[in-house]
Amino acid sequence: NKSGRGLFVFNGYIYVGVENRASGGKIYRRGIDEQTGDYAPNSQWDKIVDGGNGNPLNWWFSDFVEATIGDDDYLYVGTLNPLGFNVMRSSDGLTFTPVVLFGNGAIGNSACMDLVVYDNKIYVGTMNFFVGTSLFVSSDGVTFDTVYTNGNGDRRNAYTWWMNEFNGRLYAGTFNTGDLLNPEVPGAFDLYSKVDPSDLTESWVIETTDGFGNPGQYGIRSMDVFDGNLMIGTATASVEGSLKVYEASASSNGTITKNTIKLVDTPKGGIAVNKGIQEIKDYITKFVVEAGIDESKLYQ
């Protein structure tokens, strides 16, 4: 069990998604008192999903979200799978049924990186190092339609890494790899916003495509609303740049613009590690080829 990939509270339990590339991801849960936040008396951590839920190539369970479909509440969770991410759901928090397999039709979509509910719809942002991240949406909780593919116009956008509602809009932040063949062209995250991302006739507002002017700040790792402002945390492998936290207020038209961005903190010592993007691509490709699938499918 190499890492914990997601935390969520659902129906009186706290859930933890676990990465395990040897035997498949796992999910643990423990009863809690939702009023106090303490563990429930005599509770313990129980393993409720093992072996990637029947598929050991589901290496991790990466994100959780609760969604109401009709009269029922479901817990949704996404996976990383070298043959394409899965999304599963459970009404009782114990038995998980797949609703998305094989990257929702594109096996290069290797992982679900973020799950959010916005305007009564479920959005799934993916990892795709081959042709760029995708974003999918579902209103029925079962069928996921395309919002964008190919990195939303920039194939270097490998993740839709974090999404958050703010001021009546959904904001989507990316991880941008930059030019893998030219270290002088580092990645810089993109940030988009839309009132209704499921409406393909509405254009995305491009808040930034250059990390707010900070090359090397390659990803938006977290966002949340605090005291009426949108807080944005970054990821970087740059020792010189360190990590950044931005506080963004809304502009008159409801979006955010560069002149409303305020840097509020630059933590010292916050250095991300470059894991070697080409190595990750090679690792995924290896499993695809071993499964008898043509490598070209990763680029479709």
XYZ file of C-alpha atoms in Angstrom:
300
model
C 0.000 0.000 0.000
C 2.112 2.891 -1.315
C -0.160 5.890 -0.819
C -3.560 7.143 0.210
C -5.209 8.708 -2.822
C -8.544 10.022 -1.586
C -10.530 10.810 1.578
C -14.290 11.200 1.794
C -17.173 10.985 4.256
C -20.306 9.106 3.185
C -23.226 7.841 5.256
C -21.425 7.849 8.583
C -18.073 6.513 7.418
C -14.754 7.990 6.361
C -13.316 6.340 3.244
C -9.672 6.100 2.159
C -8.625 5.045 -1.348
C -5.269 3.267 -1.487
C -2.647 2.784 -4.210
C -1.270 -0.743 -4.590
C 0.410 -1.616 -7.880
C 1.309 -5.152 -6.792
C -2.179 -6.519 -6.203
C -4.589 -3.681 -7.050
C -6.031 -0.716 -5.194
C -7.968 -0.965 -1.961
C -10.619 1.002 -0.111
C -10.836 1.189 3.673
C -13.523 2.771 5.812
C -14.167 3.529 9.464
C -17.278 4.685 11.273
C -17.326 8.288 12.497
C -19.531 10.600 14.490
C -20.431 13.190 11.862
C -21.373 15.724 14.559
C -18.010 15.700 16.352
C -15.731 14.336 13.610
C -14.383 11.716 16.002
C -14.227 8.026 15.238
C -17.332 6.145 16.290
C -16.925 4.185 19.554
C -15.453 0.716 19.044
C -14.969 1.370 15.331
C -11.976 0.185 13.328
C -10.629 0.420 9.826
C -12.234 -2.221 7.617
C -11.019 -3.154 4.148
C -14.119 -3.146 1.958
C -12.498 -3.303 -1.491
C -9.404 -5.330 -2.380
C -7.538 -6.241 -5.555
C -8.792 -3.237 -7.526
C -12.394 -4.414 -7.102
C -11.782 -7.507 -9.210
C -9.240 -5.920 -11.550
C -5.677 -5.734 -10.165
C -4.798 -3.207 -12.882
C -6.939 -0.698 -11.006
C -3.822 0.473 -9.190
C -5.471 3.148 -7.116
C -8.803 4.588 -6.069
C -8.074 8.233 -6.523
C -11.051 10.406 -5.749
C -14.525 10.186 -4.220
C -17.677 12.230 -4.637
C -21.274 11.857 -3.492
C -24.023 12.331 -6.065
C -27.798 12.100 -5.830
C -29.332 10.313 -8.804
C -33.118 10.298 -8.662
C -34.003 9.368 -5.093
C -30.737 7.564 -4.371
C -27.402 8.756 -3.017
C -24.276 7.159 -4.478
C -20.603 7.218 -3.606
C -18.516 7.495 -6.786
C -14.806 6.700 -7.018
C -12.274 6.778 -9.865
C -9.220 4.633 -10.577
C -5.882 4.587 -12.347
C -5.684 1.725 -14.823
C -3.072 1.417 -17.615
C -5.839 0.084 -19.884
C -8.035 3.111 -19.158
C -9.536 4.488 -15.941
C -12.678 3.119 -14.298
C -15.408 4.943 -12.405
C -17.437 2.929 -9.898
C -20.361 3.730 -7.651
C -22.008 2.318 -4.541
C -25.306 3.041 -2.831
C -24.392 1.229 0.390
C -20.679 2.098 0.574
C -19.735 -1.578 0.414
C -20.430 -2.928 -3.074
C -19.022 -0.909 -5.993
C -20.281 -1.354 -9.550
C -18.379 0.004 -12.581
C -20.149 2.657 -14.643
C -17.093 3.623 -16.744
C -14.474 1.218 -18.125
C -11.463 1.533 -20.456
C -11.063 5.286 -20.147
C -14.606 5.995 -21.336
C -13.673 4.867 -24.835
C -10.058 6.065 -24.923
C -7.527 3.866 -23.113
C -4.991 6.700 -23.121
C -7.177 8.217 -20.401
C -5.191 6.328 -17.780
C -6.622 7.804 -14.592
C -9.459 9.728 -13.064
C -7.707 12.721 -11.507
C -10.722 14.639 -10.202
C -14.419 13.980 -9.607
C -16.791 16.832 -8.758
C -20.515 17.444 -8.670
C -21.509 20.786 -10.119
C -25.023 21.928 -11.047
C -26.354 18.400 -10.346
C -23.960 16.825 -12.837
C -20.863 14.681 -12.270
C -17.622 15.810 -13.918
C -14.604 13.538 -14.409
C -11.185 14.968 -15.275
C -8.585 12.531 -16.600
C -4.858 11.836 -16.887
C -3.696 11.386 -20.472
C 0.009 11.723 -21.277
C -0.492 10.660 -24.887
C -2.930 13.162 -26.410
C -3.905 15.368 -23.473
C -6.513 15.291 -20.737
C -10.253 14.847 -21.232
C -13.246 16.096 -19.273
C -16.506 14.126 -19.165
C -19.926 14.911 -17.695
C -22.919 12.830 -16.630
C -26.420 13.876 -15.633
C -27.730 10.331 -15.089
C -24.671 9.000 -13.230
C -24.100 6.236 -15.774
C -23.422 7.758 -19.200
C -20.513 10.200 -19.406
C -20.412 12.583 -22.370
C -17.406 14.499 -23.663
C -16.859 18.106 -22.615
C -13.349 18.337 -24.077
C -10.482 16.113 -25.184
C -6.854 16.620 -26.264
C -5.980 18.863 -23.346
C -8.699 21.380 -24.245
C -6.577 22.643 -27.107
C -3.130 21.955 -25.643
C -2.032 18.309 -25.645
C 0.603 19.165 -23.032
C -2.233 19.483 -20.526
C -1.907 15.937 -19.224
C -4.297 16.252 -16.241
C -7.491 18.035 -15.461
C -6.140 18.112 -11.935
C -8.572 20.111 -9.834
C -12.055 21.544 -10.325
C -13.975 23.873 -8.046
C -17.137 25.944 -8.096
C -16.717 29.656 -7.513
C -19.102 32.539 -8.074
C -21.519 30.494 -10.208
C -18.837 29.018 -12.444
C -16.868 25.763 -12.571
C -13.101 26.313 -12.607
C -10.851 23.603 -14.073
C -7.082 23.643 -13.504
C -4.528 21.532 -15.359
C -1.101 19.944 -15.087
C 0.893 21.020 -18.128
C 4.015 19.007 -18.970
C 5.702 21.665 -21.084
C 7.991 20.594 -23.911
C 9.426 17.203 -22.965
C 12.182 17.578 -25.559
C 13.192 21.073 -24.527
C 13.830 21.782 -20.827
C 13.929 25.479 -21.667
C 10.139 25.301 -22.200
C 8.738 24.312 -18.781
C 5.110 23.526 -18.144
C 2.757 26.212 -16.844
C -0.778 25.401 -15.759
C -3.969 26.444 -17.509
C -7.121 27.553 -15.711
C -10.538 27.742 -17.393
C -14.018 28.602 -16.189
C -17.549 28.186 -17.445
C -21.069 28.713 -16.142
C -22.202 25.426 -17.710
C -19.374 23.208 -18.966
C -21.903 20.682 -20.300
C -23.179 23.317 -22.756
C -20.838 22.907 -25.708
C -22.140 26.114 -27.293
C -20.724 28.148 -24.399
C -17.047 28.994 -24.684
C -14.601 28.482 -21.858
C -13.159 31.640 -20.361
C -9.379 31.250 -20.382
C -8.219 32.588 -17.039
C -4.550 31.752 -17.723
C -2.422 29.515 -19.945
C 0.932 30.478 -18.433
C 0.573 29.777 -14.721
C -0.314 33.434 -14.058
C 3.010 34.375 -15.631
C 5.076 31.824 -13.704
C 6.738 29.239 -15.984
C 7.548 26.085 -14.092
C 4.387 26.275 -11.969
C 3.125 23.303 -13.913
C -0.060 22.403 -12.069
C -3.030 23.531 -10.046
C -2.965 21.014 -7.213
C -5.833 22.350 -5.130
C -8.541 24.993 -5.052
C -11.095 25.949 -2.439
C -13.293 28.895 -1.551
C -12.387 30.728 1.653
C -13.810 33.989 2.944
C -15.436 34.703 -0.421
C -12.255 34.210 -2.460
C -10.917 31.357 -4.551
C -7.695 29.961 -3.100
C -5.399 28.298 -5.659
C -2.430 26.104 -4.733
C 0.215 25.141 -7.282
C 2.698 22.360 -7.946
C 6.223 22.784 -9.273
C 9.525 20.946 -9.617
C 11.413 24.247 -9.559
C 13.680 24.731 -6.560
C 13.978 28.423 -7.295
C 10.265 29.042 -7.719
C 8.939 26.942 -4.833
C 5.187 26.494 -4.487
C 2.691 29.327 -4.697
C -0.719 30.031 -3.223
C -2.991 32.581 -4.882
C -6.074 34.362 -3.620
C -8.460 35.269 -6.428
C -11.512 37.492 -6.225
C -14.233 37.731 -8.847
C -14.115 40.445 -11.483
C -17.156 42.389 -12.623
C -18.099 39.832 -15.269
C -17.954 36.935 -12.809
C -14.632 35.481 -13.901
C -11.186 36.111 -12.459
C -8.459 37.952 -14.273
C -4.769 38.463 -13.667
C -5.265 41.814 -12.017
C -7.446 40.200 -9.335
C -4.846 37.542 -8.496
C -2.884 38.121 -5.313
C 0.030 35.946 -4.214
C -0.534 35.305 -0.518
C 2.166 32.804 0.359
C 5.230 31.105 -1.073
C 6.019 28.200 1.230
C 9.710 27.499 1.576
C 10.981 24.012 1.009
C 7.911 22.953 -0.967
C 9.674 21.228 -3.841
C 7.838 18.753 -6.050
C 9.794 15.898 -7.627
C 9.806 15.304 -11.357
C 8.806 11.654 -11.683
C 9.889 11.350 -15.291
C 6.911 11.743 -17.591
C 8.447 9.656 -20.348
C 9.013 6.839 -17.864
C 5.329 6.938 -16.895
C 4.281 6.811 -20.547
C 6.624 3.884 -21.170
C 5.279 2.087 -18.106
C 1.665 2.437 -19.260
C 2.587 1.447 -22.821
C 4.222 -1.731 -21.536
C 0.973 -2.953 -19.973
C -1.056 -2.033 -23.059
C 1.251 -4.034 -25.338
C 1.309 -6.975 -22.916
C -2.506 -6.999 -23.020
C -2.349 -7.491 -26.786
C -3.645 -4.006 -27.578
C -2.118 -2.002 -30.409
C -0.029 0.838 -28.959
C -1.649 3.244 -31.403
C -4.894 2.997 -29.376
C -3.240 5.145 -26.721
C -3.194 8.039 -29.165
C -6.843 7.854 -30.143
